Every structure is written in structure tokens, then in C-alpha cells.
Coordinates of C-alpha atoms in Angstrom, one line a residue:
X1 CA -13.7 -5.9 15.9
X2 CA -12.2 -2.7 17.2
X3 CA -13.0 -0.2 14.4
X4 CA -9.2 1.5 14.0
X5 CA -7.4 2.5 10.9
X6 CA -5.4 -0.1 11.0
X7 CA -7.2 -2.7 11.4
X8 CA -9.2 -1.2 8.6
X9 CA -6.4 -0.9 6.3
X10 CA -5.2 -4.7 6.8
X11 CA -8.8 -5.5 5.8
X12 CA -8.2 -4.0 3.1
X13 CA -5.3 -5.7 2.6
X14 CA -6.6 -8.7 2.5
X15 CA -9.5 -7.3 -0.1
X16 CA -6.5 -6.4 -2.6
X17 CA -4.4 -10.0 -2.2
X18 CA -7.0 -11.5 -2.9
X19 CA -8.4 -10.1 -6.0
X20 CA -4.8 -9.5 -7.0
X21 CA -4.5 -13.4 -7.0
X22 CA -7.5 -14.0 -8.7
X23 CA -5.8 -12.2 -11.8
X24 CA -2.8 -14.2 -11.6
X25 CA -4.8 -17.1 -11.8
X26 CA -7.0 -15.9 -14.7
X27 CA -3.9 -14.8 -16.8
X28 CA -1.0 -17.2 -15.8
X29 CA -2.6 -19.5 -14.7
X30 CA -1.7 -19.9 -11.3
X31 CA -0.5 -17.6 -8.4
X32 CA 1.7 -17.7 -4.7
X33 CA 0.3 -21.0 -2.7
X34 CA 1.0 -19.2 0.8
X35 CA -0.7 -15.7 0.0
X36 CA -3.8 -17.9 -1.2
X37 CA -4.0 -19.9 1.5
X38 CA -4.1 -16.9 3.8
X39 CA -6.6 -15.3 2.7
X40 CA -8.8 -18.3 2.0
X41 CA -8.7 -19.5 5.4
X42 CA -9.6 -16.0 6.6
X43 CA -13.0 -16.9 5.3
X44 CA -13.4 -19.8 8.0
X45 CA -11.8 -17.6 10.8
X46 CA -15.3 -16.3 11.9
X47 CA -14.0 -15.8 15.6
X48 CA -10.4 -14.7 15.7
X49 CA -9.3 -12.7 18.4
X50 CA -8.5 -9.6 16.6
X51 CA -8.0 -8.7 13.0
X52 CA -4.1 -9.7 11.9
X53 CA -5.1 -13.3 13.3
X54 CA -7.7 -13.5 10.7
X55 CA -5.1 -13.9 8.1
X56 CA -2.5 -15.4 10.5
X57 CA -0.7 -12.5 10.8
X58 CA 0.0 -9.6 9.4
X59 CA 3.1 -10.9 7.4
X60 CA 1.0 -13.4 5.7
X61 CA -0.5 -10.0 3.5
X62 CA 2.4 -8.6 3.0
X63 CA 1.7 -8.6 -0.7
X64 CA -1.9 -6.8 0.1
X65 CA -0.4 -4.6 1.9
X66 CA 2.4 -3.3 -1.1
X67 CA -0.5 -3.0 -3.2
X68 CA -2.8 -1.0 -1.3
X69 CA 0.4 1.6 -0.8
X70 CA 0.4 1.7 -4.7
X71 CA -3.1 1.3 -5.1
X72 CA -3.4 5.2 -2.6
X73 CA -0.3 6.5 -4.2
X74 CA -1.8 9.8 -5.3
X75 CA 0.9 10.8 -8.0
X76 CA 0.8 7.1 -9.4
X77 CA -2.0 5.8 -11.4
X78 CA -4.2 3.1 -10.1
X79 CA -4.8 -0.1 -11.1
X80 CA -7.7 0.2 -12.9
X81 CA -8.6 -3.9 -13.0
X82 CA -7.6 -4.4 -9.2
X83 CA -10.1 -1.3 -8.3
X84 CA -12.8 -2.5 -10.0
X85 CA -12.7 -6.0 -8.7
X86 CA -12.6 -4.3 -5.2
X87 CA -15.2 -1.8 -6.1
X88 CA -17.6 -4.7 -7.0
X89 CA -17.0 -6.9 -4.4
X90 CA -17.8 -4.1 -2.0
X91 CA -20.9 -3.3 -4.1
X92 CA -22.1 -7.1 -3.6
X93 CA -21.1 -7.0 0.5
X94 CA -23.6 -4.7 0.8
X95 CA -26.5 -6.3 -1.0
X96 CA -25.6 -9.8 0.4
X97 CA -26.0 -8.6 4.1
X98 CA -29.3 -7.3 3.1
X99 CA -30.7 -10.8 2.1
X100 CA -30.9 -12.5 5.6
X101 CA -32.1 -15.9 4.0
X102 CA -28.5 -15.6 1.5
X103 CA -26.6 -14.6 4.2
X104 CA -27.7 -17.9 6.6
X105 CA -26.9 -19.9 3.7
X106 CA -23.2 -18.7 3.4
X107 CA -22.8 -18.4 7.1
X108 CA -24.3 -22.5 7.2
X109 CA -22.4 -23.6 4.3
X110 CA -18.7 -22.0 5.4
X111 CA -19.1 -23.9 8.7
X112 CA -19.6 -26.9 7.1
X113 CA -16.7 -26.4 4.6
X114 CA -14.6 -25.7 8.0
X115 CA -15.3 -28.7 9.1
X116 CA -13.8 -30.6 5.6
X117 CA -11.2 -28.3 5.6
X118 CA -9.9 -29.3 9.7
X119 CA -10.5 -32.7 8.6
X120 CA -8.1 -33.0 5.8
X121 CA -5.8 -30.5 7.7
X122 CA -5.1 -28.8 4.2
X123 CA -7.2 -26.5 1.5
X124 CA -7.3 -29.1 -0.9
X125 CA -9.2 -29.7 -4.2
X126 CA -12.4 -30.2 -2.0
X127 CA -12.2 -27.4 -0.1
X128 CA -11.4 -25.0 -3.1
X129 CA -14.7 -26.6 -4.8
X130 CA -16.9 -26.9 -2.0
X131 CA -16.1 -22.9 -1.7
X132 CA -16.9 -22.3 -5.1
X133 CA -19.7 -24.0 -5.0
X134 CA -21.4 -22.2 -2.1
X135 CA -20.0 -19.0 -3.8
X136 CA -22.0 -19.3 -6.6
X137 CA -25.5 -20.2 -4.4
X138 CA -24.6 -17.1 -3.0
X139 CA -22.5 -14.1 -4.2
X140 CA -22.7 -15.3 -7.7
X141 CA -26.8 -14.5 -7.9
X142 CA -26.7 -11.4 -7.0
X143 CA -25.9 -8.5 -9.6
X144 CA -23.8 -7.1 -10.9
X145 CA -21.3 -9.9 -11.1
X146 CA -17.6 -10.3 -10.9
X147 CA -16.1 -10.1 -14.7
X148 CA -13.1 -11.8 -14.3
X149 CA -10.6 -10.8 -17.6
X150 CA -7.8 -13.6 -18.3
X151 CA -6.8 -16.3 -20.3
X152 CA -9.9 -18.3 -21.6
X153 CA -7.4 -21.9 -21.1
X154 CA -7.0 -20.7 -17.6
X155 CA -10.7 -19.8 -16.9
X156 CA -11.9 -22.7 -18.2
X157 CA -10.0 -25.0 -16.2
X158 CA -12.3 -26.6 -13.3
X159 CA -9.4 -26.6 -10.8
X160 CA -8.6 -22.5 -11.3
X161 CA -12.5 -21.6 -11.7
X162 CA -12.7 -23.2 -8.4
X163 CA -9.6 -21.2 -6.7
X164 CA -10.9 -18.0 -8.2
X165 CA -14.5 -18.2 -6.7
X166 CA -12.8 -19.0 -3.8
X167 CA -10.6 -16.1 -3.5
X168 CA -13.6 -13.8 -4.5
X169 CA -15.5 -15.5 -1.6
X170 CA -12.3 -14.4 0.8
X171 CA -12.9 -11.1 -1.1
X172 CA -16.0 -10.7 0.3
X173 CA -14.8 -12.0 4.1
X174 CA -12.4 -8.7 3.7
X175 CA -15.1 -6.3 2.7
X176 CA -17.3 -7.9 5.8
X177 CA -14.3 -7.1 8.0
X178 CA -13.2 -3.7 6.9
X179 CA -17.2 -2.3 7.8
X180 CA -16.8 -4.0 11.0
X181 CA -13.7 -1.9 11.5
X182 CA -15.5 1.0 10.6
X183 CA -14.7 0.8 7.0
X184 CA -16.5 3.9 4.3
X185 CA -16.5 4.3 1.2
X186 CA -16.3 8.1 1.7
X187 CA -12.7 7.0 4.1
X188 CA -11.5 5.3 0.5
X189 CA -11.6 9.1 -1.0
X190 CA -11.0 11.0 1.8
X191 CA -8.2 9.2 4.2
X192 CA -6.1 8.1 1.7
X193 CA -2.7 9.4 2.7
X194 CA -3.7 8.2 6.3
X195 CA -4.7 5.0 5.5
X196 CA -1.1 4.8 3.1
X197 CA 1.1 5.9 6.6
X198 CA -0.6 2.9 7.7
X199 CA 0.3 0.8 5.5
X200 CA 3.6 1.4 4.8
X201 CA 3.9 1.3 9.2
X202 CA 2.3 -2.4 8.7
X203 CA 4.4 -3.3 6.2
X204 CA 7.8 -1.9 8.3
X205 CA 6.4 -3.7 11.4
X206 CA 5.9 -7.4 9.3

């Protein structure tokens, strides 16, 4: 992937729908079927030609994109929940591509999840579960762990446990994306109103 800002900053994009839908899930118990499935299947798309045809475009994260503009707003306060899940899932990106033998595992078990999902055409209850599952083989042993805050009736549920593994897995695909663009922690701090211009460009030209 070509590592340019903007292709960093719809990475990142992708990092904040994602963890922004795994809250709606956790406290209303459900959350926008098109921006899931966008960045879900960004987890499969292993070898897209550039980086807005991982998520299908870059109108499918238009909501990513709105909150990463407020999310760098410096005069506005950040959302405290939405950074931490980022924060963490970056945390785990890093320690996961240091285990070779976890990494193989994930890499082995999302092509074979792929090959479900093509089949039934759809992300359907399998899919989501089959995700899940190979999220927690994987992500979910290594430390520290997502703490997902919502509604224990929602979190309990098999169906949205499985949607929100899922969407933390797609977490982790963004993370993976953004360093292959080039992506610092330091940039986060330090190119803020850059990476905002960019943004707000991205979400003019969707």
C-alpha cells in the first residue's frame, strides 16, 4: 500500500467505524447494517488494489471519516471511549504481528471464513460467528483485552457478542492497514490538523 496521508487517514477511518459500531451494539443493541458490513468485509479484502477498495469505497466510511474530524478537533473534547478502544486495538496490532505462529492462524482462518462468506453471498449469522470465533483464538489471548462497556442484555446476546468480535477483528484489519500506509503513533499527536484537512477533503469528495 502506498504509504500517503490519505490513505492513512481512511485507515483510520475505518479503525473509528468500527469501534464506533461496536458501542452501538453494546448499548442499543444494534447499529447501521451497511457501515458494518463495510468494514467487516475489509477484513477478507487481503488483496485490494488500493486502500478505499478495501472498504468499497470511500463513501462506505463516511461515518468513520465524521468521527475521526471530531475525534482531531483540537478545541473539542475527545471521545474518551472511542480512543481507548482505538488505543488498545493498536496496542494488540503490534503484539499480534510479533507472534508469527498467531498471526498464520488468523491469516489461515480469515481465508477460510472468505470462502463461507462467497459462498452464502452474504455476512450472515455464520460468518459473524465463524469471525468471532477465530477472534478469540487469536486477538482475544493476547493482553490487555478489549473492555467493551454496554448494556449487559445486549452483551450477553450470542448473535451481538458475535458482531462485536467481529467488528473488533475489522478493528484490527484497520490498524494493519494504517502501518502499511505508514501509520505512527507519534503522526496521531503530531499531524493532527493535517490528517483533519484530510479528512474533511475525503469526506467533500464521497
Amino acid at each position: 500500500m502506498i504509504k500517503t496521508l490519505d490513505n492513512q487517514v481512511i485507515a483510520l477511518a475505518g479503525l473509528a467505524q468500527a469501534t464506533h459500531l461496536v458501542r452501538q451494539i453494546a448499548q442499543r443493541g444494534a447499529a447501521d447494517a451497511g457501515d458494518t458490513e463495510a468494514v467487516v468485509r475489509s477484513v477478507f479484502a487481503i488483496d485490494a488494489d488500493d486502500v478505499p477498495a478495501v472498504y468499497g469505497g470511500v463513501d462506505k466510511i463516511k461515518t468513520g471519516l465524521q468521527l475521526l474530524d471530531r475525534q482531531l478537533a483540537g478545541f473539542e473534547s475527545p471521545d474518551a471511549e472511542l480512543a481507548r478502544y482505538g488505543a488498545t486495538l493498536i496496542l494488540l496490532e503490534r503484539k499480534l504481528v510479533s507472534d508469527p505462529r498467531m498471526l498464520e492462524t488468523l491469516r489461515t482462518g480469515i481465508e477460510q471464513v472468505k470462502e463461507q462468506a462467497e459462498y452464502f453471498g452474504e455476512l450472515n449469522d455464520t460468518v459473524y460467528a465463524n469471525l468471532a470465533d477465530l477472534y478469540q483464538r487469536t486477538v482475544s489471548q493476547l493482553r490487555p483485552r478489549v473492555m467493551v462497556n454496554g448494556q449487559p442484555s445486549y452483551l450477553t446476546d450470542s448473535a451481538n457478542a458475535n458482531r462485536i468480535r467481529a467488528l473488533l477483528l475489522a478493528g484490527i484489519r484497520a490498524v494493519v492497514l494504517w502501518r502499511q500506509c505508514g501509520g505512527e503513533r507519534w503522526k496521531l499527536l503530531f499531524q493532527r490538523s493535517a490528517m483533519r484537512k484530510e479528512a474533511r477533503r475525503l469526506l467533500q469528495a464521497s
